[in-house]
PDB file of C-alpha atoms in Angstrom:
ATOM      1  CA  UNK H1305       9.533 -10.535  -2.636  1.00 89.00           C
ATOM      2  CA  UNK H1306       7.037 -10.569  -6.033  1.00 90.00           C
ATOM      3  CA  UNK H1307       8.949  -9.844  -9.229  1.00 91.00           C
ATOM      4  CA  UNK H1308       6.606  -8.497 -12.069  1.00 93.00           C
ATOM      5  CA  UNK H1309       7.854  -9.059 -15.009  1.00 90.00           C
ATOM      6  CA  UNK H1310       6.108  -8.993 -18.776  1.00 90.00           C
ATOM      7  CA  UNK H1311       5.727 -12.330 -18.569  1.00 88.00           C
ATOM      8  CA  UNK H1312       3.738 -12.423 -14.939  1.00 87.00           C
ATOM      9  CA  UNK H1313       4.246 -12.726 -11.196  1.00 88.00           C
ATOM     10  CA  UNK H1314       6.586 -14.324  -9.415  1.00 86.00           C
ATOM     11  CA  UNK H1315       8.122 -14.712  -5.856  1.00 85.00           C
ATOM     12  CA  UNK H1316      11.610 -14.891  -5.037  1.00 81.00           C
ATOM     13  CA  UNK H1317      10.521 -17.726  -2.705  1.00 79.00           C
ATOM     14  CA  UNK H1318       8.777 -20.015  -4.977  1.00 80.00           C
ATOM     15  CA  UNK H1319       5.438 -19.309  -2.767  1.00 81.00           C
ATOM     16  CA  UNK H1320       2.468 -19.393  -4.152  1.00 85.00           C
ATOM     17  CA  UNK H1321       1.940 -15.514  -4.159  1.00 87.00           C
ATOM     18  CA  UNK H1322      -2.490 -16.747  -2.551  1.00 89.00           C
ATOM     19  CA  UNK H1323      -0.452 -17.982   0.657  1.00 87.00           C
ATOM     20  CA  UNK H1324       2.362 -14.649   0.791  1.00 87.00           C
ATOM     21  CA  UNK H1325      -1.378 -12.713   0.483  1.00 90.00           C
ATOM     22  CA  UNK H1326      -3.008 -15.115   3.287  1.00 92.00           C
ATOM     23  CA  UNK H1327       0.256 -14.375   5.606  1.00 89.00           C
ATOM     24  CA  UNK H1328      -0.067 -10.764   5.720  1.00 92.00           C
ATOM     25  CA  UNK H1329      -3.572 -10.100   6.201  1.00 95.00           C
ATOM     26  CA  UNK H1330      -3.414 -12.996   9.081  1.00 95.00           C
ATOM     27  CA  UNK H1331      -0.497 -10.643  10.375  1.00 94.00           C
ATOM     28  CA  UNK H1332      -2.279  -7.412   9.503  1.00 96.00           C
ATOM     29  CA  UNK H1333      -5.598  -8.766  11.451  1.00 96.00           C
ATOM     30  CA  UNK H1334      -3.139 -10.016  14.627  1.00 96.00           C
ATOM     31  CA  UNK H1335      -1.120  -6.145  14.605  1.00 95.00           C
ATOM     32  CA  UNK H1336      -5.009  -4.643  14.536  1.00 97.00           C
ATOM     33  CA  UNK H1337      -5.859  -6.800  17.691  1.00 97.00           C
ATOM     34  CA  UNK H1338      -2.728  -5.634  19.505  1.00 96.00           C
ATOM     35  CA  UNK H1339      -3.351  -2.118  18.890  1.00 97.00           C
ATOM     36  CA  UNK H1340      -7.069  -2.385  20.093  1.00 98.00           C
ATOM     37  CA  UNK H1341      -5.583  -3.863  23.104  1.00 97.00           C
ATOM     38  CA  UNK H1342      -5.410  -7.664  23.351  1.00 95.00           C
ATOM     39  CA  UNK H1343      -3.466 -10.135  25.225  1.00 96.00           C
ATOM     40  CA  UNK H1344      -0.452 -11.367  23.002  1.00 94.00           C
ATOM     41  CA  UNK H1345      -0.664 -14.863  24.901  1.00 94.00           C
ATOM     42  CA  UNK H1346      -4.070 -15.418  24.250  1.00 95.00           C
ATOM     43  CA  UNK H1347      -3.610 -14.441  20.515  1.00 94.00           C
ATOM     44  CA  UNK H1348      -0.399 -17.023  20.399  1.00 93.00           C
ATOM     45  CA  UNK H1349      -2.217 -19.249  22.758  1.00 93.00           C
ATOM     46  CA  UNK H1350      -1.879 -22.394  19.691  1.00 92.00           C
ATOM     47  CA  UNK H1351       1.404 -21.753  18.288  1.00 88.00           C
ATOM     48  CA  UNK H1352       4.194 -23.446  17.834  1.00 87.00           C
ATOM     49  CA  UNK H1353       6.580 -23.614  20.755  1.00 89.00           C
ATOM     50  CA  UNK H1354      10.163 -22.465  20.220  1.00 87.00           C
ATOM     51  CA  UNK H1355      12.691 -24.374  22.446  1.00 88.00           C
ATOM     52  CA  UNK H1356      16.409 -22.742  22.818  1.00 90.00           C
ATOM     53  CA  UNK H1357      15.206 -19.244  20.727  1.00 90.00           C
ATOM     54  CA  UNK H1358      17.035 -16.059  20.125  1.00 90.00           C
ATOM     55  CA  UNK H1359      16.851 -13.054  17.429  1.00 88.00           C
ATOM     56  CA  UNK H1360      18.202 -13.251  14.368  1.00 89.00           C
ATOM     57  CA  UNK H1361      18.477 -10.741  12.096  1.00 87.00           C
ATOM     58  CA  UNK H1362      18.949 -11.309   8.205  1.00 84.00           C
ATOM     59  CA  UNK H1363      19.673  -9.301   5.463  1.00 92.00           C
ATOM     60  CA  UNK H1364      16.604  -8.660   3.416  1.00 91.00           C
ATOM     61  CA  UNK H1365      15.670  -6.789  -0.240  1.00 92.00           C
ATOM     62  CA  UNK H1366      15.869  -3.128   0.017  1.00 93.00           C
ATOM     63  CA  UNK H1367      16.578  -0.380  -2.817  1.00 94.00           C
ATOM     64  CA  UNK H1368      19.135   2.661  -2.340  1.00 93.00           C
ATOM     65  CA  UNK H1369      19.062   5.446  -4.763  1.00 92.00           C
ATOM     66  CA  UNK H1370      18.728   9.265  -4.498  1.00 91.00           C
ATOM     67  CA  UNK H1371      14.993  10.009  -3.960  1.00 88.00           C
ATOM     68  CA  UNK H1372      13.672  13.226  -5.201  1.00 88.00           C
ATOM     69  CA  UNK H1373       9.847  13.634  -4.275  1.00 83.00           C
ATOM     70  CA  UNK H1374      10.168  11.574  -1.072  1.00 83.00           C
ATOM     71  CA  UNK H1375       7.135  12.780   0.713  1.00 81.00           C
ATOM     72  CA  UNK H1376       9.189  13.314   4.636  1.00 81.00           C
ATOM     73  CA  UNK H1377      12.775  13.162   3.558  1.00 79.00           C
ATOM     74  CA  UNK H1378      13.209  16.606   1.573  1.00 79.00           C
ATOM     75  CA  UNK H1379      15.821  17.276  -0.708  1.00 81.00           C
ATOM     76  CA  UNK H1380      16.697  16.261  -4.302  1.00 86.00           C
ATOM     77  CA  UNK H1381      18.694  13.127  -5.038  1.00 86.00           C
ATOM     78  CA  UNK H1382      19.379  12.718  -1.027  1.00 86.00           C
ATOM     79  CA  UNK H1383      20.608   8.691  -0.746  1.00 89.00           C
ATOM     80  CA  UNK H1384      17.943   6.989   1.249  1.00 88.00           C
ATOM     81  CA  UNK H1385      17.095   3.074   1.874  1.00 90.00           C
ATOM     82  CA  UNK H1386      14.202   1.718   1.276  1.00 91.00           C
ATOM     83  CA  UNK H1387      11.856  -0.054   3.941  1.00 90.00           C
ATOM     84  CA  UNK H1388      11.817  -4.141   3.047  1.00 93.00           C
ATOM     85  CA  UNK H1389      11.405  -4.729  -0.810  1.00 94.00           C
ATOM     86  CA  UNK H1390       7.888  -6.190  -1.175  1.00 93.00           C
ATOM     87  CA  UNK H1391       7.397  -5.828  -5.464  1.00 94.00           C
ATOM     88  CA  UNK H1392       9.887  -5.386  -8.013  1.00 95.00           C
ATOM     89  CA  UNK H1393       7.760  -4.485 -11.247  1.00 94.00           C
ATOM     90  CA  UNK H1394      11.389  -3.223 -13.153  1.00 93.00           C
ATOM     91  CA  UNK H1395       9.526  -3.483 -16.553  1.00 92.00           C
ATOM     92  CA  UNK H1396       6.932  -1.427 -15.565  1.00 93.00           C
ATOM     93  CA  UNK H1397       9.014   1.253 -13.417  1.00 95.00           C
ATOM     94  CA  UNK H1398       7.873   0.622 -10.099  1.00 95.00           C
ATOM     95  CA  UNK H1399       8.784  -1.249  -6.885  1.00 96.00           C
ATOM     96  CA  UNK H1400       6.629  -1.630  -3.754  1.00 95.00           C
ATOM     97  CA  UNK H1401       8.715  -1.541  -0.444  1.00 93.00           C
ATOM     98  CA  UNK H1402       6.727  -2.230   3.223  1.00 91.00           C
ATOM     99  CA  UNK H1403       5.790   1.713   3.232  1.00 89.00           C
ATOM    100  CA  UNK H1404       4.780   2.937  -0.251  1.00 90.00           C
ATOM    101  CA  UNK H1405       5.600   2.570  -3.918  1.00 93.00           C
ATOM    102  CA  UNK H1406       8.714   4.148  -5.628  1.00 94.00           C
ATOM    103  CA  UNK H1407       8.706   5.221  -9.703  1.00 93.00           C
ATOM    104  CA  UNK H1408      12.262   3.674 -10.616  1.00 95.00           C
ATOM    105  CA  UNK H1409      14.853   6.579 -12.008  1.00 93.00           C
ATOM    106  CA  UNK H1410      17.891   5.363 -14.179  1.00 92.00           C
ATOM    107  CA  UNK H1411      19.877   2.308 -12.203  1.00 93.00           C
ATOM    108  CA  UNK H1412      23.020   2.108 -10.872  1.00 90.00           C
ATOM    109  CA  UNK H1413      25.600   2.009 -13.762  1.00 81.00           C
ATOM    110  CA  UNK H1414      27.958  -1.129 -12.858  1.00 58.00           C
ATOM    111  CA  UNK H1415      30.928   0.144 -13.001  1.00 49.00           C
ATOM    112  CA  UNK H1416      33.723  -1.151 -16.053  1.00 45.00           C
ATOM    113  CA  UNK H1417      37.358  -1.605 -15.184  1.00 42.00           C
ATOM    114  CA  UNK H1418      40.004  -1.626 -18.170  1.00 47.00           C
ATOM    115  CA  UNK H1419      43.209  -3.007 -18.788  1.00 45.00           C
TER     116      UNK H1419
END
């Protein structure tokens, strides 16, 4: 994930945000081959092997907050999840998930306990 923050860019990673940009458009140009039909082998044909391999799944950046002007969920203030958290531009009032940008409402208040 990039953060945006007055003082620049940053990833959550430590990448250099040229190689995160590299990644996806290799991935971007690899999902356009697939759909205009060709061979996954062939376009894997020099990659790495993986020995003993299985799915994993692991947690990953998201928002959830009620959206009001969602553009297929209708309904005001209706508790959604965001797709994978791409940009977090707090500052500026924004965040980028995988599908679109979201304007950033009032955040969660943390909740105070007294005693």
């Amino acid at each position: 994930m990039i953060r945006v923050t007055r003082d620049g860019l940053r990833t959550t990673t430590g990448e250099d945000i040229d190689g995160m940009i590299d990644r996806l458009e290799r991935l971007a140009a690899d999902l356009k081959a697939l759909r205009d039909g060709a061979d996954p082998s062939a376009l894997a044909a020099d990659a790495t092997i993986l020995d003993g391999w299985m799915e994993h799944y692991m947690p990953i950046p998201v928002l959830v907050g009620g959206a009001n002007g969602h553009p297929t969920l209708p309904g005001k203030g209706r508790l959604i999840r965001t797709s994978d958290l791409w940009v977090m531009a707090e500052d500026h009032g924004c965040a980028h998930s995988m599908a679109r940008w979201d304007r950033l409402g009032r955040p969660l208040e943390a909740e105070t306990t007294h005693s």
